[in-house]
Short mmCIF file of C-alpha atoms in Angstrom, two decimals:
data_model
loop_
_atom_site.label_atom_id
_atom_site.label_comp_id
_atom_site.label_asym_id
_atom_site.label_seq_id
_atom_site.Cartn_x
_atom_site.Cartn_y
_atom_site.Cartn_z
CA UNK A 16 -158.43 50.11 -59.44
CA UNK A 17 -161.55 52.22 -58.69
CA UNK A 18 -162.44 53.96 -55.34
CA UNK A 19 -165.46 51.65 -54.94
CA UNK A 20 -163.41 48.39 -55.16
CA UNK A 21 -160.69 49.78 -52.63
CA UNK A 22 -163.77 50.30 -50.32
CA UNK A 23 -165.06 46.91 -50.87
CA UNK A 24 -161.56 45.34 -50.09
CA UNK A 25 -161.21 47.49 -46.80
CA UNK A 26 -164.82 46.38 -45.77
CA UNK A 27 -163.97 42.57 -46.47
CA UNK A 28 -160.69 43.01 -44.45
CA UNK A 29 -162.35 44.34 -41.26
CA UNK A 30 -165.11 41.74 -41.80
CA UNK A 31 -162.28 39.06 -41.93
CA UNK A 32 -160.64 40.27 -38.47
CA UNK A 33 -163.93 40.47 -36.78
CA UNK A 34 -164.67 36.87 -37.44
CA UNK A 35 -161.09 35.92 -36.40
CA UNK A 36 -161.35 37.88 -33.26
CA UNK A 37 -164.68 36.40 -32.50
CA UNK A 38 -163.48 32.87 -33.18
CA UNK A 39 -160.34 33.21 -30.89
CA UNK A 40 -162.69 34.54 -28.01
CA UNK A 41 -165.02 31.75 -28.53
CA UNK A 42 -162.35 29.31 -28.34
CA UNK A 43 -160.74 30.67 -25.22
CA UNK A 44 -164.08 30.86 -23.59
CA UNK A 45 -164.60 27.39 -24.10
CA UNK A 46 -161.05 26.60 -22.54
CA UNK A 47 -161.89 28.87 -19.58
CA UNK A 48 -165.09 27.28 -18.79
CA UNK A 49 -163.35 23.96 -17.94
CA UNK A 50 -162.97 24.01 -13.94
CA UNK A 51 -159.34 23.71 -12.43
CA UNK A 52 -158.47 22.98 -8.82
CA UNK A 53 -154.94 23.76 -7.64
CA UNK A 54 -153.04 23.69 -4.49
CA UNK A 55 -149.80 25.80 -3.72
CA UNK A 56 -147.06 25.53 -1.21
CA UNK A 57 -143.63 27.45 -0.88
CA UNK A 58 -140.45 25.78 0.46
CA UNK A 59 -136.79 27.02 0.59
CA UNK A 60 -133.66 24.96 -0.09
CA UNK A 61 -130.08 25.45 0.55
CA UNK A 62 -127.05 23.68 -0.38
CA UNK A 63 -123.95 23.05 1.70
CA UNK A 64 -120.30 24.19 1.20
CA UNK A 65 -116.95 22.26 1.82
CA UNK A 66 -113.41 23.19 2.14
CA UNK A 67 -110.60 24.02 4.57
CA UNK A 68 -107.70 26.63 5.03
CA UNK A 69 -104.34 26.71 6.44
CA UNK A 70 -103.74 29.37 8.92
CA UNK A 71 -101.09 29.79 11.65
CA UNK A 72 -101.88 28.46 15.09
CA UNK A 73 -104.63 30.17 16.54
CA UNK A 74 -105.44 32.48 13.96
CA UNK A 75 -108.88 33.11 12.32
CA UNK A 76 -109.66 31.26 9.14
CA UNK A 77 -109.26 33.37 5.95
CA UNK A 78 -109.34 31.93 2.49
CA UNK A 79 -106.18 31.56 0.51
CA UNK A 80 -102.96 29.68 0.60
CA UNK A 81 -100.70 29.90 3.67
CA UNK A 82 -96.95 31.04 2.92
CA UNK A 83 -94.46 30.74 5.63
CA UNK A 84 -90.77 31.97 5.33
CA UNK A 85 -88.29 29.69 7.12
CA UNK A 86 -85.45 31.24 8.78
CA UNK A 87 -82.95 29.89 11.13
CA UNK A 88 -84.34 26.61 10.89
CA UNK A 89 -81.17 24.99 12.79
CA UNK A 90 -82.56 26.43 15.76
CA UNK A 91 -86.20 26.31 15.12
CA UNK A 92 -87.29 23.75 12.77
CA UNK A 93 -91.00 23.70 13.51
CA UNK A 94 -93.94 25.81 12.18
CA UNK A 95 -97.40 25.23 14.00
CA UNK A 96 -100.28 25.77 12.04
CA UNK A 97 -104.15 24.90 11.89
CA UNK A 98 -106.13 23.39 9.26
CA UNK A 99 -109.50 24.77 9.67
CA UNK A 100 -112.58 23.30 8.35
CA UNK A 101 -114.57 26.06 6.99
CA UNK A 102 -117.35 23.70 5.33
CA UNK A 103 -120.84 23.56 6.78
CA UNK A 104 -120.47 19.84 6.94
CA UNK A 105 -118.05 17.56 8.71
CA UNK A 106 -114.94 16.50 6.74
CA UNK A 107 -113.73 12.80 6.29
CA UNK A 108 -110.68 13.67 4.65
CA UNK A 109 -108.66 16.36 2.86
CA UNK A 110 -105.98 16.84 0.61
CA UNK A 111 -102.78 18.99 1.51
CA UNK A 112 -99.66 19.79 -0.58
CA UNK A 113 -96.86 22.06 -0.20
CA UNK A 114 -94.61 23.89 -2.55
CA UNK A 115 -91.43 25.25 -1.52
CA UNK A 116 -88.86 27.51 -3.15
CA UNK A 117 -85.41 28.93 -2.07
CA UNK A 118 -85.45 32.77 -1.59
CA UNK A 119 -81.80 33.29 -2.20
CA UNK A 120 -79.29 32.05 -4.82
CA UNK A 121 -77.60 28.58 -5.02
CA UNK A 122 -78.68 25.38 -6.02
CA UNK A 123 -79.26 23.38 -2.94
CA UNK A 124 -81.79 20.87 -2.67
CA UNK A 125 -85.08 21.65 -1.73
CA UNK A 126 -85.95 20.91 2.21
CA UNK A 127 -88.41 18.05 2.97
CA UNK A 128 -91.47 19.28 5.00
CA UNK A 129 -93.04 16.72 7.34
CA UNK A 130 -96.23 16.88 9.03
CA UNK A 131 -97.74 15.69 12.32
CA UNK A 132 -101.28 16.06 13.82
CA UNK A 133 -101.77 16.76 17.50
CA UNK A 134 -105.01 14.52 17.88
CA UNK A 135 -107.11 15.52 20.79
CA UNK A 136 -104.68 18.21 22.03
CA UNK A 137 -102.47 21.32 21.23
CA UNK A 138 -99.14 21.86 20.18
CA UNK A 139 -96.89 23.84 22.61
CA UNK A 140 -95.12 26.00 20.39
CA UNK A 141 -92.13 26.67 22.80
CA UNK A 142 -91.56 23.11 23.52
CA UNK A 143 -92.67 21.51 20.31
CA UNK A 144 -94.80 19.06 22.23
CA UNK A 145 -98.26 17.71 21.90
CA UNK A 146 -100.73 17.39 24.58
CA UNK A 147 -102.51 14.80 22.91
CA UNK A 148 -101.54 11.93 20.52
CA UNK A 149 -99.17 12.62 17.75
CA UNK A 150 -99.97 11.25 14.37
CA UNK A 151 -97.43 11.58 11.50
CA UNK A 152 -98.93 12.25 8.26
CA UNK A 153 -95.76 12.05 6.13
CA UNK A 154 -93.29 14.19 4.54
CA UNK A 155 -92.55 15.35 0.83
CA UNK A 156 -91.00 18.28 -1.13
CA UNK A 157 -93.74 18.28 -3.60
CA UNK A 158 -97.02 16.46 -4.30
CA UNK A 159 -99.94 15.60 -1.99
CA UNK A 160 -100.78 14.19 1.29
CA UNK A 161 -104.05 12.63 2.21
CA UNK A 162 -105.28 13.43 5.64
CA UNK A 163 -108.10 11.12 6.65
CA UNK A 164 -108.60 12.45 10.37
CA UNK A 165 -112.37 13.51 10.80
CA UNK A 166 -113.12 17.25 11.50
CA UNK A 167 -116.45 18.42 12.60
CA UNK A 168 -118.01 21.67 11.23
CA UNK A 169 -115.56 24.69 12.52
CA UNK A 170 -113.17 22.21 13.67
CA UNK A 171 -109.42 22.45 13.52
CA UNK A 172 -106.42 20.02 13.07
CA UNK A 173 -103.43 21.05 14.85
CA UNK A 174 -100.55 20.42 12.64
CA UNK A 175 -96.81 20.86 13.20
CA UNK A 176 -94.59 21.24 9.94
CA UNK A 177 -91.11 20.42 10.41
CA UNK A 178 -88.07 20.41 8.03
CA UNK A 179 -85.13 18.89 8.01
CA UNK A 180 -83.10 21.71 6.19
CA UNK A 181 -79.69 22.32 7.97
CA UNK A 182 -77.95 24.51 5.42
CA UNK A 183 -78.52 26.76 2.58
CA UNK A 184 -80.47 29.88 1.90
CA UNK A 185 -83.93 30.70 3.43
CA UNK A 186 -86.70 29.22 1.83
CA UNK A 187 -90.41 29.85 1.63
CA UNK A 188 -93.29 27.04 1.73
CA UNK A 189 -96.96 27.31 0.48
CA UNK A 190 -99.28 25.14 2.03
CA UNK A 191 -102.43 24.40 0.02
CA UNK A 192 -105.52 22.49 1.01
CA UNK A 193 -108.23 21.07 -1.13
CA UNK A 194 -111.65 19.23 -0.36
CA UNK A 195 -113.67 17.41 -2.79
CA UNK A 196 -117.24 16.04 -2.29
CA UNK A 197 -115.71 12.70 -1.63
CA UNK A 198 -113.97 14.00 1.37
CA UNK A 199 -117.26 15.41 3.35
CA UNK A 200 -119.40 13.24 5.42
CA UNK A 201 -121.57 10.28 3.91
CA UNK A 202 -124.72 11.32 2.08
CA UNK A 203 -127.70 11.38 4.24
CA UNK A 204 -131.53 10.59 3.74
CA UNK A 205 -133.71 12.59 5.78
CA UNK A 206 -137.59 11.72 6.19
CA UNK A 207 -139.20 14.38 8.19
CA UNK B 20 -205.15 63.78 -69.48
CA UNK B 21 -208.23 61.50 -68.60
CA UNK B 22 -206.12 58.14 -69.61
CA UNK B 23 -203.33 59.45 -67.07
CA UNK B 24 -205.78 59.97 -64.03
CA UNK B 25 -206.97 56.56 -64.42
CA UNK B 26 -203.73 54.87 -64.29
CA UNK B 27 -202.94 57.05 -61.03
CA UNK B 28 -206.36 55.82 -59.48
CA UNK B 29 -205.36 52.18 -60.57
CA UNK B 30 -202.16 52.01 -58.75
CA UNK B 31 -203.48 53.80 -55.45
CA UNK B 32 -206.36 51.11 -55.71
CA UNK B 33 -203.64 48.36 -55.40
CA UNK B 34 -201.73 49.91 -52.51
CA UNK B 35 -205.08 50.31 -50.64
CA UNK B 36 -206.00 46.67 -51.13
CA UNK B 37 -202.73 45.59 -49.84
CA UNK B 38 -202.95 47.76 -46.70
CA UNK B 39 -206.26 46.64 -45.86
CA UNK B 40 -205.32 42.96 -46.17
CA UNK B 41 -202.30 43.56 -43.95
CA UNK B 42 -204.63 45.01 -41.19
CA UNK B 43 -206.88 42.19 -41.43
CA UNK B 44 -203.82 39.63 -41.02
CA UNK B 45 -202.91 41.52 -37.86
CA UNK B 46 -206.24 41.64 -36.42
CA UNK B 47 -207.05 37.78 -37.16
CA UNK B 48 -203.73 36.14 -36.69
CA UNK B 49 -203.45 36.23 -33.01
CA UNK B 50 -206.88 34.79 -32.43
CA UNK B 51 -205.78 31.87 -34.72
CA UNK B 52 -202.52 31.28 -32.66
CA UNK B 53 -204.28 31.90 -29.25
CA UNK B 54 -206.65 29.01 -30.10
CA UNK B 55 -203.50 26.78 -30.40
CA UNK B 56 -201.78 27.50 -27.19
CA UNK B 57 -201.66 25.07 -24.38
CA UNK B 58 -199.11 24.53 -21.34
CA UNK B 59 -198.29 22.39 -18.35
CA UNK B 60 -195.88 22.68 -15.42
CA UNK B 61 -194.20 20.37 -12.60
CA UNK B 62 -195.95 20.75 -9.36
CA UNK B 63 -192.86 20.81 -7.50
CA UNK B 64 -189.79 22.64 -8.77
CA UNK B 65 -186.79 20.73 -9.99
CA UNK B 66 -183.71 21.43 -8.13
CA UNK B 67 -180.29 21.75 -9.97
CA UNK B 68 -176.98 21.92 -7.74
CA UNK B 69 -173.57 22.41 -9.33
CA UNK B 70 -170.42 20.36 -8.30
CA UNK B 71 -167.26 21.46 -6.83
CA UNK B 72 -163.52 20.92 -7.84
CA UNK B 73 -161.39 21.57 -5.09
CA UNK B 74 -157.80 20.10 -4.65
CA UNK B 75 -156.40 20.56 -1.00
CA UNK B 76 -152.91 19.49 0.48
CA UNK B 77 -151.98 19.12 4.13
CA UNK B 78 -148.84 17.91 5.82
CA UNK B 79 -148.77 14.29 6.83
CA UNK B 80 -147.59 14.32 10.46
CA UNK B 81 -144.93 14.07 11.54
CA UNK B 82 -143.76 15.34 8.47
CA UNK B 83 -143.59 19.17 8.25
CA UNK B 84 -144.35 18.91 4.43
CA UNK B 85 -143.42 22.04 2.69
CA UNK B 86 -143.59 24.41 5.73
CA UNK B 87 -140.15 24.23 6.91
CA UNK B 88 -136.93 24.59 4.56
CA UNK B 89 -134.42 22.13 3.75
CA UNK B 90 -130.84 23.28 4.85
CA UNK B 91 -127.19 22.20 4.25
CA UNK B 92 -127.91 19.66 1.45
CA UNK B 93 -124.70 18.14 0.45
CA UNK B 94 -123.97 15.93 -2.88
CA UNK B 95 -125.97 12.80 -2.69
CA UNK B 96 -128.16 13.96 0.20
CA UNK B 97 -131.86 13.50 -0.11
CA UNK B 98 -134.81 14.98 1.80
CA UNK B 99 -138.23 13.33 1.92
CA UNK B 100 -141.32 15.39 2.94
CA UNK B 101 -145.06 13.75 3.05
CA UNK B 102 -148.12 15.47 2.09
CA UNK B 103 -151.92 14.20 1.50
CA UNK B 104 -153.32 15.72 -1.81
CA UNK B 105 -156.89 15.43 -1.81
CA UNK B 106 -159.66 16.16 -4.45
CA UNK B 107 -162.04 17.49 -1.73
CA UNK B 108 -164.61 18.44 -4.26
CA UNK B 109 -167.53 16.70 -5.38
CA UNK B 110 -166.31 16.36 -9.27
CA UNK B 111 -163.89 13.62 -10.22
CA UNK B 112 -160.66 15.36 -11.81
CA UNK B 113 -158.20 14.20 -14.53
CA UNK B 114 -154.87 15.66 -15.57
CA UNK B 115 -153.28 15.74 -12.25
CA UNK B 116 -149.85 17.84 -12.66
CA UNK B 117 -147.09 19.35 -10.49
CA UNK B 118 -145.43 22.54 -11.41
CA UNK B 119 -142.60 24.19 -9.46
CA UNK B 120 -141.76 27.77 -9.80
CA UNK B 121 -137.97 27.99 -9.07
CA UNK B 122 -136.06 31.16 -8.07
CA UNK B 123 -132.45 31.61 -6.82
CA UNK B 124 -129.20 30.00 -7.35
CA UNK B 125 -129.12 28.92 -11.25
CA UNK B 126 -126.82 25.89 -10.49
CA UNK B 127 -129.41 24.33 -8.27
CA UNK B 128 -132.29 25.13 -10.83
CA UNK B 129 -130.77 24.12 -14.39
CA UNK B 130 -127.93 21.32 -15.02
CA UNK B 131 -124.58 22.82 -16.41
CA UNK B 132 -123.97 22.42 -20.23
CA UNK B 133 -120.72 22.03 -22.08
CA UNK B 134 -117.60 22.15 -19.62
CA UNK B 135 -119.76 23.19 -16.62
CA UNK B 136 -120.78 19.89 -14.92
CA UNK B 137 -122.86 20.86 -11.87
CA UNK B 138 -126.15 18.97 -11.45
CA UNK B 139 -129.22 20.74 -10.20
CA UNK B 140 -131.78 19.68 -7.54
CA UNK B 141 -133.97 16.80 -8.50
CA UNK B 142 -137.51 16.40 -7.14
CA UNK B 143 -139.22 12.78 -7.33
CA UNK B 144 -142.72 12.35 -6.59
CA UNK B 145 -144.12 8.94 -5.07
CA UNK B 146 -147.33 7.71 -3.81
CA UNK B 147 -148.37 5.03 -1.43
CA UNK B 148 -151.91 3.76 -0.98
CA UNK B 149 -151.40 3.09 2.58
CA UNK B 150 -149.65 5.61 5.11
CA UNK B 151 -146.09 6.12 4.77
CA UNK B 152 -143.78 4.80 7.63
CA UNK B 153 -142.04 8.21 7.55
CA UNK B 154 -139.15 7.17 9.81
CA UNK B 155 -137.96 4.81 7.35
CA UNK B 156 -139.35 6.43 4.11
CA UNK B 157 -141.24 3.05 3.59
CA UNK B 158 -144.54 2.37 1.80
CA UNK B 159 -146.26 -0.13 3.73
CA UNK B 160 -148.88 -1.08 0.97
CA UNK B 161 -148.48 -4.72 -0.27
CA UNK B 162 -148.29 -3.33 -3.88
CA UNK B 163 -145.61 -0.91 -2.83
CA UNK B 164 -144.69 2.67 -3.79
CA UNK B 165 -145.65 4.09 -7.03
CA UNK B 166 -143.40 6.45 -8.79
CA UNK B 167 -145.82 9.22 -10.04
CA UNK B 168 -142.97 11.75 -11.38
CA UNK B 169 -139.59 10.41 -12.14
CA UNK B 170 -136.63 12.14 -10.88
CA UNK B 171 -136.01 15.60 -12.92
CA UNK B 172 -134.36 18.62 -12.25
CA UNK B 173 -136.00 21.58 -11.10
CA UNK B 174 -135.95 23.25 -14.69
CA UNK B 175 -138.03 20.38 -15.96
CA UNK B 176 -140.83 21.35 -13.46
CA UNK B 177 -141.08 24.91 -14.97
CA UNK B 178 -143.78 23.21 -17.03
CA UNK B 179 -146.37 21.00 -15.30
CA UNK B 180 -145.47 17.38 -15.04
CA UNK B 181 -148.01 14.68 -15.35
CA UNK B 182 -148.73 12.34 -12.65
CA UNK B 183 -148.56 8.72 -13.75
CA UNK B 184 -151.93 8.27 -12.15
CA UNK B 185 -153.48 11.68 -13.41
CA UNK B 186 -157.31 10.85 -12.42
CA UNK B 187 -158.35 11.68 -9.02
CA UNK B 188 -161.97 10.86 -8.11
CA UNK B 189 -163.89 12.97 -6.10
CA UNK B 190 -163.17 13.05 -2.24
CA UNK B 191 -160.01 10.72 -3.04
CA UNK B 192 -156.53 11.58 -2.00
CA UNK B 193 -153.00 10.59 -2.50
CA UNK B 194 -150.24 10.03 0.14
CA UNK B 195 -147.32 11.59 -1.42
CA UNK B 196 -143.58 11.45 -0.72
CA UNK B 197 -141.77 14.28 -2.22
CA UNK B 198 -138.06 13.81 -2.42
CA UNK B 199 -135.77 16.47 -3.05
CA UNK B 200 -132.12 15.47 -4.00
CA UNK B 201 -128.81 17.17 -4.61
CA UNK B 202 -127.01 14.72 -7.11
CA UNK B 203 -123.60 13.93 -6.94
CA UNK B 204 -121.03 16.70 -8.25
CA UNK B 205 -117.33 16.94 -9.25
CA UNK B 206 -116.25 19.88 -7.34
CA UNK B 207 -113.14 20.83 -5.38
CA UNK B 208 -112.69 23.61 -3.04
CA UNK B 209 -109.19 24.93 -2.72
CA UNK B 210 -107.95 27.13 0.18
CA UNK B 211 -111.35 27.59 1.11
CA UNK B 212 -112.48 29.45 -2.12
CA UNK B 213 -115.27 27.96 -3.80
CA UNK B 214 -114.83 26.84 -7.40
CA UNK B 215 -116.82 28.82 -10.25
CA UNK B 216 -120.18 27.41 -11.44
CA UNK B 217 -120.49 25.96 -8.04
CA UNK B 218 -123.68 24.53 -6.44
CA UNK B 219 -122.40 25.23 -3.08
CA UNK B 220 -123.85 27.83 -0.68
CA UNK B 221 -126.72 28.01 -3.25
CA UNK B 222 -130.33 28.91 -2.09
CA UNK B 223 -133.56 28.49 -4.06
CA UNK B 224 -137.19 29.14 -3.54
CA UNK B 225 -139.79 26.62 -4.60
CA UNK B 226 -143.34 27.22 -5.16
CA UNK B 227 -145.02 23.79 -5.87
CA UNK B 228 -148.47 23.95 -7.66
CA UNK B 229 -150.66 20.89 -8.04
CA UNK B 230 -153.21 21.33 -10.31
CA UNK B 231 -156.26 19.12 -11.83
CA UNK B 232 -158.93 19.45 -14.43
CA UNK B 233 -162.30 18.46 -13.82
CA UNK B 234 -163.44 15.03 -15.60
CA UNK B 235 -165.08 15.71 -19.26
CA UNK B 236 -168.65 16.87 -19.27
CA UNK B 237 -171.48 14.07 -18.94
CA UNK B 238 -174.83 13.61 -20.85
CA UNK B 239 -176.89 11.86 -18.76
CA UNK B 240 -180.52 10.39 -19.76
CA UNK B 241 -182.57 9.67 -16.91
#
């Protein structure tokens, strides 16, 4: 290919690019020529949380399951615990469960753990008495119990866990609480 | 030699004739055109004004519109805010849209996929010809409320969403209800520990941008 032909091709290419650039520039110019109006505002939206935790009576709420070792149950068959609403919304229900294991050897049956709520009062850890109204929740070795007592934000259910075990090696119970969205207050519609 | 000189003189003669002809054209030409010029003008100047295209929004009291945040949304909760959107310019507009730029907790912006079942915040835009009865969230117009933009997750609003009634005449306005909803969720919190990919304790900043485009250009004969 001669030098002249190469130069001719380069000139043609440059011309093509120039035409393309001018065409794009003109089309953008046409689009920008159309007037637009806008109105803008900023808003923040935050979501709620829901959940609860078991703690020993009077203690601050911390996340995680509560594990209690039972000893000398013949003399002291009660454990006083709080079920604290850590949600940012009121609760209308909770699901609680226990898991109990023997700490020593032997094959004695697992003890039964029963739950009672002191509604509108507190449990006296010395006498085991409730200053309000006692609500029995039921008992079980395993599985779950449904609690339907309403609890406000930051509120607490005063619970007494009791065991009927009278013999055998010491044992430990893990207390677990769970909250689903169906157990929080009903949905709301706010107009403001 | 005498012949060559004769040819040179002949060629110079031709050039001289062409030069003289050009000079004559330049001299006589303008005088010919000047003779054909004529003009007229209007006695009073014609006024030409350009129009304006302005879109404004205002809180519809008692609603605070977008000026206050929405807190503590639980699943199925919804919050309705009320604004008036007005084409306050002098030119009719078309192509009314709403875009929302969202930043913050991802699960509140985009729906979960695959095994993640979280559902993001939804926004719905509804209009009423009459004023809204805000306390009840009711449109008192006999034709009822009109859904302008159907409920959609925030992620959809990254692109402008068109209003059902996308034409807004000059000086006309819309009474809008902007609904923000957190859809139902399947989430369980165990022992106070939030699940993974949760919508709980989330926060997003939303920038609402309403936009309109001028009507198509008009060619008027009058």
